[in-house]
């Protein structure tokens, strides 16, 4: 479901299936009931929807919004494989209602548009650079201690590094999780203070990370922190065999609770 109030909605599919869309009253507005609409512009949920479909099975819905009712993405299935991807923005006051996470951890918007309503906080960009290097592994005992004590143990690829005032934000893609006390999304933000002898993460590289969660006193921030004592090593295939024995030693990784802001 895409909640009412969403903006910058984009849904894509690259399969032999057909995308379909229902409104909040469970009525098909695009495709559905085994009838296929022609590509074009449609009035949906109080806004315009652009439906595109190419000859090579690629489809998309694009909706600027804001929508005035919930929308439901459906599939007219003719093929087992499905390559559906979708994204949308919600105002800050509605984001936590549906996702239960801090607005600060919303995936970074990749289009040329701004979100429907920006957070009220103000940030500035600096050109501060960090010259520290990734800290060396301090043996089997250190790896085990970090694995058992930290909230998150995962392998990730650094997609982007952005300076926000006195902090650095890393946009990472989660590739594999080993042990997490709280649920992770496919894309997450890591935060590190600029004045910190923290491990150095390079864009485009993959790392094995053991990090902790931080919630501030006012409970307005819910973050994954990259700190001076964080375990951060360039990923190598042998890391999997080194971590596997620790899963049983430190507890079941599947006993997790949602990561909420």
PDB file of C-alpha atoms in Angstrom:
ATOM      1  CA  UNK A   1       0.000   0.000   0.000  1.00  0.00           C
ATOM      2  CA  UNK A   2       1.089   3.569  -0.772  1.00  0.00           C
ATOM      3  CA  UNK A   3      -0.539   5.821   1.868  1.00  0.00           C
ATOM      4  CA  UNK A   4      -2.561   8.938   1.107  1.00  0.00           C
ATOM      5  CA  UNK A   5      -0.404  12.063   1.052  1.00  0.00           C
ATOM      6  CA  UNK A   6       2.466  10.365  -0.795  1.00  0.00           C
ATOM      7  CA  UNK A   7       4.435  12.294  -3.410  1.00  0.00           C
ATOM      8  CA  UNK A   8       7.004  11.477  -6.096  1.00  0.00           C
ATOM      9  CA  UNK A   9       5.665   7.947  -6.519  1.00  0.00           C
ATOM     10  CA  UNK A  10       7.528   5.780  -9.005  1.00  0.00           C
ATOM     11  CA  UNK A  11       6.730   2.121  -9.687  1.00  0.00           C
ATOM     12  CA  UNK A  12       8.632   0.074 -12.278  1.00  0.00           C
ATOM     13  CA  UNK A  13       8.420  -3.506 -13.488  1.00  0.00           C
ATOM     14  CA  UNK A  14      10.603  -5.388 -15.943  1.00  0.00           C
ATOM     15  CA  UNK A  15       8.853  -8.705 -16.550  1.00  0.00           C
ATOM     16  CA  UNK A  16       6.093 -10.218 -18.642  1.00  0.00           C
ATOM     17  CA  UNK A  17       3.586  -9.365 -15.934  1.00  0.00           C
ATOM     18  CA  UNK A  18       1.419  -6.239 -15.971  1.00  0.00           C
ATOM     19  CA  UNK A  19       1.308  -3.609 -13.270  1.00  0.00           C
ATOM     20  CA  UNK A  20      -2.142  -2.783 -11.921  1.00  0.00           C
ATOM     21  CA  UNK A  21      -3.365  -0.168  -9.479  1.00  0.00           C
ATOM     22  CA  UNK A  22      -6.300  -0.065  -7.068  1.00  0.00           C
ATOM     23  CA  UNK A  23      -7.640   2.964  -5.225  1.00  0.00           C
ATOM     24  CA  UNK A  24      -8.547   3.074  -1.535  1.00  0.00           C
ATOM     25  CA  UNK A  25     -11.950   1.517  -2.302  1.00  0.00           C
ATOM     26  CA  UNK A  26     -10.329  -1.561  -3.916  1.00  0.00           C
ATOM     27  CA  UNK A  27     -11.397  -0.452  -7.392  1.00  0.00           C
ATOM     28  CA  UNK A  28      -8.979  -0.948 -10.273  1.00  0.00           C
ATOM     29  CA  UNK A  29      -7.963   2.375 -11.821  1.00  0.00           C
ATOM     30  CA  UNK A  30      -5.160   1.120 -14.098  1.00  0.00           C
ATOM     31  CA  UNK A  31      -5.350  -2.328 -15.693  1.00  0.00           C
ATOM     32  CA  UNK A  32      -7.102  -4.993 -13.617  1.00  0.00           C
ATOM     33  CA  UNK A  33      -9.938  -7.455 -14.203  1.00  0.00           C
ATOM     34  CA  UNK A  34      -7.768  -8.816 -17.030  1.00  0.00           C
ATOM     35  CA  UNK A  35      -8.176  -5.602 -19.010  1.00  0.00           C
ATOM     36  CA  UNK A  36      -5.049  -3.697 -20.021  1.00  0.00           C
ATOM     37  CA  UNK A  37      -5.144   0.088 -20.364  1.00  0.00           C
ATOM     38  CA  UNK A  38      -3.187   1.919 -23.017  1.00  0.00           C
ATOM     39  CA  UNK A  39      -0.186   3.953 -21.824  1.00  0.00           C
ATOM     40  CA  UNK A  40      -0.936   7.598 -21.124  1.00  0.00           C
ATOM     41  CA  UNK A  41      -1.989  10.086 -18.467  1.00  0.00           C
ATOM     42  CA  UNK A  42      -4.768   9.258 -16.003  1.00  0.00           C
ATOM     43  CA  UNK A  43      -6.496  11.056 -13.128  1.00  0.00           C
ATOM     44  CA  UNK A  44      -5.870   8.978 -10.002  1.00  0.00           C
ATOM     45  CA  UNK A  45      -6.374   9.819  -6.306  1.00  0.00           C
ATOM     46  CA  UNK A  46      -6.726  13.536  -6.987  1.00  0.00           C
ATOM     47  CA  UNK A  47      -3.520  13.819  -9.011  1.00  0.00           C
ATOM     48  CA  UNK A  48      -2.070  12.843 -12.387  1.00  0.00           C
ATOM     49  CA  UNK A  49      -0.585   9.426 -13.133  1.00  0.00           C
ATOM     50  CA  UNK A  50       1.645   8.769 -16.140  1.00  0.00           C
ATOM     51  CA  UNK A  51       1.509   5.138 -17.276  1.00  0.00           C
ATOM     52  CA  UNK A  52       4.322   3.993 -19.557  1.00  0.00           C
ATOM     53  CA  UNK A  53       4.874   0.618 -21.209  1.00  0.00           C
ATOM     54  CA  UNK A  54       7.524  -0.353 -23.750  1.00  0.00           C
ATOM     55  CA  UNK A  55       7.663  -3.182 -26.255  1.00  0.00           C
ATOM     56  CA  UNK A  56      10.384  -4.968 -24.244  1.00  0.00           C
ATOM     57  CA  UNK A  57       8.124  -5.589 -21.168  1.00  0.00           C
ATOM     58  CA  UNK A  58       9.215  -2.510 -19.168  1.00  0.00           C
ATOM     59  CA  UNK A  59       6.415  -0.626 -17.358  1.00  0.00           C
ATOM     60  CA  UNK A  60       6.158   2.298 -14.970  1.00  0.00           C
ATOM     61  CA  UNK A  61       3.720   4.423 -12.963  1.00  0.00           C
ATOM     62  CA  UNK A  62       4.820   7.970 -12.137  1.00  0.00           C
ATOM     63  CA  UNK A  63       2.701  10.132  -9.833  1.00  0.00           C
ATOM     64  CA  UNK A  64       3.792  13.607  -8.637  1.00  0.00           C
ATOM     65  CA  UNK A  65       1.136  13.700  -5.882  1.00  0.00           C
ATOM     66  CA  UNK A  66       0.187  14.371  -3.221  1.00  0.00           C
ATOM     67  CA  UNK A  67      -2.398  11.595  -3.379  1.00  0.00           C
ATOM     68  CA  UNK A  68      -5.772  12.022  -1.685  1.00  0.00           C
ATOM     69  CA  UNK A  69      -6.346   8.332  -0.923  1.00  0.00           C
ATOM     70  CA  UNK A  70      -4.410   5.108  -0.429  1.00  0.00           C
ATOM     71  CA  UNK A  71      -3.194   3.257  -3.508  1.00  0.00           C
ATOM     72  CA  UNK A  72      -2.519  -0.467  -3.832  1.00  0.00           C
ATOM     73  CA  UNK A  73       0.041  -1.860  -6.288  1.00  0.00           C
ATOM     74  CA  UNK A  74      -1.177  -5.087  -7.877  1.00  0.00           C
ATOM     75  CA  UNK A  75       0.178  -7.485 -10.509  1.00  0.00           C
ATOM     76  CA  UNK A  76      -1.582  -9.265 -13.355  1.00  0.00           C
ATOM     77  CA  UNK A  77       0.658 -12.297 -13.299  1.00  0.00           C
ATOM     78  CA  UNK A  78       1.646 -14.064 -16.507  1.00  0.00           C
ATOM     79  CA  UNK A  79       5.233 -14.825 -15.503  1.00  0.00           C
ATOM     80  CA  UNK A  80       6.824 -16.194 -12.324  1.00  0.00           C
ATOM     81  CA  UNK A  81       9.658 -13.686 -12.357  1.00  0.00           C
ATOM     82  CA  UNK A  82       8.863 -10.188 -11.145  1.00  0.00           C
ATOM     83  CA  UNK A  83      11.143  -7.177 -11.101  1.00  0.00           C
ATOM     84  CA  UNK A  84       8.892  -4.659  -9.351  1.00  0.00           C
ATOM     85  CA  UNK A  85      10.528  -1.706  -7.629  1.00  0.00           C
ATOM     86  CA  UNK A  86       8.782   1.296  -6.115  1.00  0.00           C
ATOM     87  CA  UNK A  87       9.510   4.421  -4.102  1.00  0.00           C
ATOM     88  CA  UNK A  88       7.574   7.358  -2.697  1.00  0.00           C
ATOM     89  CA  UNK A  89       7.860  10.222  -0.234  1.00  0.00           C
ATOM     90  CA  UNK A  90       5.674  10.999   2.777  1.00  0.00           C
ATOM     91  CA  UNK A  91       5.456  14.174   4.882  1.00  0.00           C
ATOM     92  CA  UNK A  92       7.417  13.834   8.159  1.00  0.00           C
ATOM     93  CA  UNK A  93       4.251  13.763  10.283  1.00  0.00           C
ATOM     94  CA  UNK A  94       2.926  10.739   8.359  1.00  0.00           C
ATOM     95  CA  UNK A  95       6.154   8.836   7.775  1.00  0.00           C
ATOM     96  CA  UNK A  96       6.519   7.400  11.299  1.00  0.00           C
ATOM     97  CA  UNK A  97       2.809   6.496  11.315  1.00  0.00           C
ATOM     98  CA  UNK A  98       3.292   3.992   8.488  1.00  0.00           C
ATOM     99  CA  UNK A  99       6.954   3.015   8.766  1.00  0.00           C
ATOM    100  CA  UNK A 100       7.663   3.250  12.484  1.00  0.00           C
ATOM    101  CA  UNK A 101      11.129   4.674  11.873  1.00  0.00           C
ATOM    102  CA  UNK A 102      12.756   8.048  12.151  1.00  0.00           C
ATOM    103  CA  UNK A 103      12.395  10.339   9.142  1.00  0.00           C
ATOM    104  CA  UNK A 104      16.187  10.682   9.266  1.00  0.00           C
ATOM    105  CA  UNK A 105      16.484   7.099   8.063  1.00  0.00           C
ATOM    106  CA  UNK A 106      14.202   7.495   5.047  1.00  0.00           C
ATOM    107  CA  UNK A 107      16.008   6.364   1.856  1.00  0.00           C
ATOM    108  CA  UNK A 108      17.686   9.198  -0.008  1.00  0.00           C
ATOM    109  CA  UNK A 109      15.541  10.584  -2.846  1.00  0.00           C
ATOM    110  CA  UNK A 110      17.223  10.082  -6.213  1.00  0.00           C
ATOM    111  CA  UNK A 111      15.072  12.120  -8.612  1.00  0.00           C
ATOM    112  CA  UNK A 112      15.363  15.784  -9.515  1.00  0.00           C
ATOM    113  CA  UNK A 113      12.396  16.700  -7.312  1.00  0.00           C
ATOM    114  CA  UNK A 114      12.344  17.782  -3.693  1.00  0.00           C
ATOM    115  CA  UNK A 115      10.175  15.841  -1.226  1.00  0.00           C
ATOM    116  CA  UNK A 116       6.647  17.087  -0.527  1.00  0.00           C
ATOM    117  CA  UNK A 117       7.654  18.563   2.813  1.00  0.00           C
ATOM    118  CA  UNK A 118      11.209  18.892   4.031  1.00  0.00           C
ATOM    119  CA  UNK A 119      12.136  18.297   7.688  1.00  0.00           C
ATOM    120  CA  UNK A 120      12.274  21.493   9.730  1.00  0.00           C
ATOM    121  CA  UNK A 121      15.911  21.018  10.729  1.00  0.00           C
ATOM    122  CA  UNK A 122      18.576  23.017   8.905  1.00  0.00           C
ATOM    123  CA  UNK A 123      21.878  21.500   7.849  1.00  0.00           C
ATOM    124  CA  UNK A 124      24.977  22.988   6.286  1.00  0.00           C
ATOM    125  CA  UNK A 125      27.584  21.322   4.134  1.00  0.00           C
ATOM    126  CA  UNK A 126      31.291  21.628   4.860  1.00  0.00           C
ATOM    127  CA  UNK A 127      34.371  20.400   3.058  1.00  0.00           C
ATOM    128  CA  UNK A 128      35.983  18.786   6.081  1.00  0.00           C
ATOM    129  CA  UNK A 129      37.971  15.702   5.120  1.00  0.00           C
ATOM    130  CA  UNK A 130      38.950  12.708   7.206  1.00  0.00           C
ATOM    131  CA  UNK A 131      42.406  11.214   6.841  1.00  0.00           C
ATOM    132  CA  UNK A 132      42.132   8.257   9.190  1.00  0.00           C
ATOM    133  CA  UNK A 133      42.374   4.709   7.883  1.00  0.00           C
ATOM    134  CA  UNK A 134      40.414   1.588   8.690  1.00  0.00           C
ATOM    135  CA  UNK A 135      41.571   0.216  12.010  1.00  0.00           C
ATOM    136  CA  UNK A 136      43.345  -3.154  11.918  1.00  0.00           C
ATOM    137  CA  UNK A 137      41.671  -6.271  13.259  1.00  0.00           C
ATOM    138  CA  UNK A 138      42.877  -6.923  16.782  1.00  0.00           C
ATOM    139  CA  UNK A 139      42.591 -10.696  16.710  1.00  0.00           C
ATOM    140  CA  UNK A 140      39.927 -13.343  17.201  1.00  0.00           C
ATOM    141  CA  UNK A 141      38.998 -12.109  20.682  1.00  0.00           C
ATOM    142  CA  UNK A 142      38.205  -8.595  19.451  1.00  0.00           C
ATOM    143  CA  UNK A 143      36.104  -9.905  16.577  1.00  0.00           C
ATOM    144  CA  UNK A 144      34.121 -12.091  18.981  1.00  0.00           C
ATOM    145  CA  UNK A 145      33.635  -9.277  21.514  1.00  0.00           C
ATOM    146  CA  UNK A 146      32.347  -6.859  18.890  1.00  0.00           C
ATOM    147  CA  UNK A 147      30.107  -9.487  17.286  1.00  0.00           C
ATOM    148  CA  UNK A 148      28.412 -10.302  20.595  1.00  0.00           C
ATOM    149  CA  UNK A 149      28.103  -6.740  21.920  1.00  0.00           C
ATOM    150  CA  UNK A 150      27.150  -4.614  18.914  1.00  0.00           C
ATOM    151  CA  UNK A 151      23.554  -4.162  17.744  1.00  0.00           C
ATOM    152  CA  UNK A 152      24.318  -4.727  14.067  1.00  0.00           C
ATOM    153  CA  UNK A 153      26.706  -7.008  12.193  1.00  0.00           C
ATOM    154  CA  UNK A 154      26.404  -6.777   8.428  1.00  0.00           C
ATOM    155  CA  UNK A 155      28.185  -6.499   5.102  1.00  0.00           C
ATOM    156  CA  UNK A 156      27.491  -3.303   3.181  1.00  0.00           C
ATOM    157  CA  UNK A 157      28.588  -1.274   0.179  1.00  0.00           C
ATOM    158  CA  UNK A 158      29.160   2.453   0.635  1.00  0.00           C
ATOM    159  CA  UNK A 159      27.135   4.292  -2.021  1.00  0.00           C
ATOM    160  CA  UNK A 160      27.651   7.893  -0.940  1.00  0.00           C
ATOM    161  CA  UNK A 161      29.352   9.993   1.729  1.00  0.00           C
ATOM    162  CA  UNK A 162      27.877  13.409   2.573  1.00  0.00           C
ATOM    163  CA  UNK A 163      29.046  15.979   5.130  1.00  0.00           C
ATOM    164  CA  UNK A 164      26.277  17.515   7.269  1.00  0.00           C
ATOM    165  CA  UNK A 165      27.672  20.199   9.549  1.00  0.00           C
ATOM    166  CA  UNK A 166      29.798  18.417  12.151  1.00  0.00           C
ATOM    167  CA  UNK A 167      28.704  14.946  11.038  1.00  0.00           C
ATOM    168  CA  UNK A 168      29.300  12.623   8.108  1.00  0.00           C
ATOM    169  CA  UNK A 169      26.459  10.526   6.718  1.00  0.00           C
ATOM    170  CA  UNK A 170      27.176   7.317   4.810  1.00  0.00           C
ATOM    171  CA  UNK A 171      24.456   5.968   2.529  1.00  0.00           C
ATOM    172  CA  UNK A 172      25.026   2.204   2.409  1.00  0.00           C
ATOM    173  CA  UNK A 173      23.445  -0.774   0.692  1.00  0.00           C
ATOM    174  CA  UNK A 174      22.995  -3.762   3.014  1.00  0.00           C
ATOM    175  CA  UNK A 175      24.250  -6.849   1.185  1.00  0.00           C
ATOM    176  CA  UNK A 176      24.151  -9.481   3.943  1.00  0.00           C
ATOM    177  CA  UNK A 177      23.242  -9.488   7.631  1.00  0.00           C
ATOM    178  CA  UNK A 178      24.909 -11.762  10.183  1.00  0.00           C
ATOM    179  CA  UNK A 179      23.473 -10.720  13.537  1.00  0.00           C
ATOM    180  CA  UNK A 180      21.081  -7.834  14.132  1.00  0.00           C
ATOM    181  CA  UNK A 181      19.049  -6.977  17.200  1.00  0.00           C
ATOM    182  CA  UNK A 182      16.828  -4.694  15.133  1.00  0.00           C
ATOM    183  CA  UNK A 183      15.471  -4.976  11.621  1.00  0.00           C
ATOM    184  CA  UNK A 184      17.484  -3.396   8.819  1.00  0.00           C
ATOM    185  CA  UNK A 185      16.274  -2.080   5.479  1.00  0.00           C
ATOM    186  CA  UNK A 186      18.083  -2.624   2.172  1.00  0.00           C
ATOM    187  CA  UNK A 187      19.377   0.952   2.362  1.00  0.00           C
ATOM    188  CA  UNK A 188      20.508   2.573   5.607  1.00  0.00           C
ATOM    189  CA  UNK A 189      22.353   5.662   6.825  1.00  0.00           C
ATOM    190  CA  UNK A 190      25.436   5.466   9.043  1.00  0.00           C
ATOM    191  CA  UNK A 191      26.451   8.557  11.028  1.00  0.00           C
ATOM    192  CA  UNK A 192      29.901   9.558  12.267  1.00  0.00           C
ATOM    193  CA  UNK A 193      31.211  12.762  13.879  1.00  0.00           C
ATOM    194  CA  UNK A 194      33.736  14.598  11.710  1.00  0.00           C
ATOM    195  CA  UNK A 195      36.105  15.066  14.662  1.00  0.00           C
ATOM    196  CA  UNK A 196      36.591  11.388  15.332  1.00  0.00           C
ATOM    197  CA  UNK A 197      39.332   8.855  14.783  1.00  0.00           C
ATOM    198  CA  UNK A 198      36.657   6.663  13.198  1.00  0.00           C
ATOM    199  CA  UNK A 199      37.259   3.937  10.607  1.00  0.00           C
ATOM    200  CA  UNK A 200      37.585   5.391   7.123  1.00  0.00           C
ATOM    201  CA  UNK A 201      34.973   4.126   4.653  1.00  0.00           C
ATOM    202  CA  UNK A 202      35.507   4.702   0.948  1.00  0.00           C
ATOM    203  CA  UNK A 203      32.694   5.121  -1.565  1.00  0.00           C
ATOM    204  CA  UNK A 204      32.158   2.126  -3.836  1.00  0.00           C
ATOM    205  CA  UNK A 205      33.836  -0.331  -1.441  1.00  0.00           C
ATOM    206  CA  UNK A 206      32.318  -3.152   0.612  1.00  0.00           C
ATOM    207  CA  UNK A 207      32.912  -3.525   4.343  1.00  0.00           C
ATOM    208  CA  UNK A 208      32.121  -5.856   7.190  1.00  0.00           C
ATOM    209  CA  UNK A 209      30.651  -3.634   9.915  1.00  0.00           C
ATOM    210  CA  UNK A 210      29.798  -4.149  13.582  1.00  0.00           C
ATOM    211  CA  UNK A 211      27.963  -1.070  14.853  1.00  0.00           C
ATOM    212  CA  UNK A 212      25.619   0.075  17.578  1.00  0.00           C
ATOM    213  CA  UNK A 213      22.277   1.846  17.598  1.00  0.00           C
ATOM    214  CA  UNK A 214      21.775   5.260  19.227  1.00  0.00           C
ATOM    215  CA  UNK A 215      18.530   6.956  20.301  1.00  0.00           C
ATOM    216  CA  UNK A 216      18.825  10.430  21.819  1.00  0.00           C
ATOM    217  CA  UNK A 217      17.135  11.485  25.063  1.00  0.00           C
ATOM    218  CA  UNK A 218      14.236  13.196  23.266  1.00  0.00           C
ATOM    219  CA  UNK A 219      13.785  10.060  21.095  1.00  0.00           C
ATOM    220  CA  UNK A 220      13.853  12.196  17.950  1.00  0.00           C
ATOM    221  CA  UNK A 221      16.966  10.515  16.519  1.00  0.00           C
ATOM    222  CA  UNK A 222      17.292   6.799  15.810  1.00  0.00           C
ATOM    223  CA  UNK A 223      20.641   6.160  14.193  1.00  0.00           C
ATOM    224  CA  UNK A 224      23.303   3.616  13.371  1.00  0.00           C
ATOM    225  CA  UNK A 225      26.629   5.015  14.569  1.00  0.00           C
ATOM    226  CA  UNK A 226      30.115   4.640  13.147  1.00  0.00           C
ATOM    227  CA  UNK A 227      32.378   5.272  16.141  1.00  0.00           C
ATOM    228  CA  UNK A 228      36.044   5.183  16.990  1.00  0.00           C
ATOM    229  CA  UNK A 229      35.824   1.649  18.387  1.00  0.00           C
ATOM    230  CA  UNK A 230      33.543   0.318  15.628  1.00  0.00           C
ATOM    231  CA  UNK A 231      34.619  -2.815  13.801  1.00  0.00           C
ATOM    232  CA  UNK A 232      34.964  -1.910  10.112  1.00  0.00           C
ATOM    233  CA  UNK A 233      37.037  -4.022   7.770  1.00  0.00           C
ATOM    234  CA  UNK A 234      37.181  -4.278   3.974  1.00  0.00           C
ATOM    235  CA  UNK A 235      35.118  -7.323   3.070  1.00  0.00           C
ATOM    236  CA  UNK A 236      36.915 -10.529   2.114  1.00  0.00           C
ATOM    237  CA  UNK A 237      35.329 -13.899   1.381  1.00  0.00           C
ATOM    238  CA  UNK A 238      37.077 -15.499   4.365  1.00  0.00           C
ATOM    239  CA  UNK A 239      35.105 -13.252   6.741  1.00  0.00           C
ATOM    240  CA  UNK A 240      32.042 -15.485   6.274  1.00  0.00           C
ATOM    241  CA  UNK A 241      33.884 -18.533   7.603  1.00  0.00           C
ATOM    242  CA  UNK A 242      35.309 -16.514  10.511  1.00  0.00           C
ATOM    243  CA  UNK A 243      31.896 -15.204  11.576  1.00  0.00           C
ATOM    244  CA  UNK A 244      29.866 -18.381  11.147  1.00  0.00           C
ATOM    245  CA  UNK A 245      31.029 -19.984  14.454  1.00  0.00           C
ATOM    246  CA  UNK A 246      30.095 -16.783  16.311  1.00  0.00           C
ATOM    247  CA  UNK A 247      26.403 -17.023  15.375  1.00  0.00           C
ATOM    248  CA  UNK A 248      25.804 -19.893  17.801  1.00  0.00           C
ATOM    249  CA  UNK A 249      28.152 -18.470  20.416  1.00  0.00           C
ATOM    250  CA  UNK A 250      26.480 -15.042  20.568  1.00  0.00           C
ATOM    251  CA  UNK A 251      22.860 -16.070  20.075  1.00  0.00           C
ATOM    252  CA  UNK A 252      20.357 -16.538  17.308  1.00  0.00           C
ATOM    253  CA  UNK A 253      20.480 -13.645  14.861  1.00  0.00           C
ATOM    254  CA  UNK A 254      16.804 -14.131  13.983  1.00  0.00           C
ATOM    255  CA  UNK A 255      15.550 -13.088  17.433  1.00  0.00           C
ATOM    256  CA  UNK A 256      15.190  -9.458  16.400  1.00  0.00           C
ATOM    257  CA  UNK A 257      12.762  -6.660  17.132  1.00  0.00           C
ATOM    258  CA  UNK A 258      11.845  -3.893  14.682  1.00  0.00           C
ATOM    259  CA  UNK A 259      14.216  -0.920  14.515  1.00  0.00           C
ATOM    260  CA  UNK A 260      11.878   1.921  15.491  1.00  0.00           C
ATOM    261  CA  UNK A 261      12.421   5.620  15.940  1.00  0.00           C
TER     262      UNK A 261
END
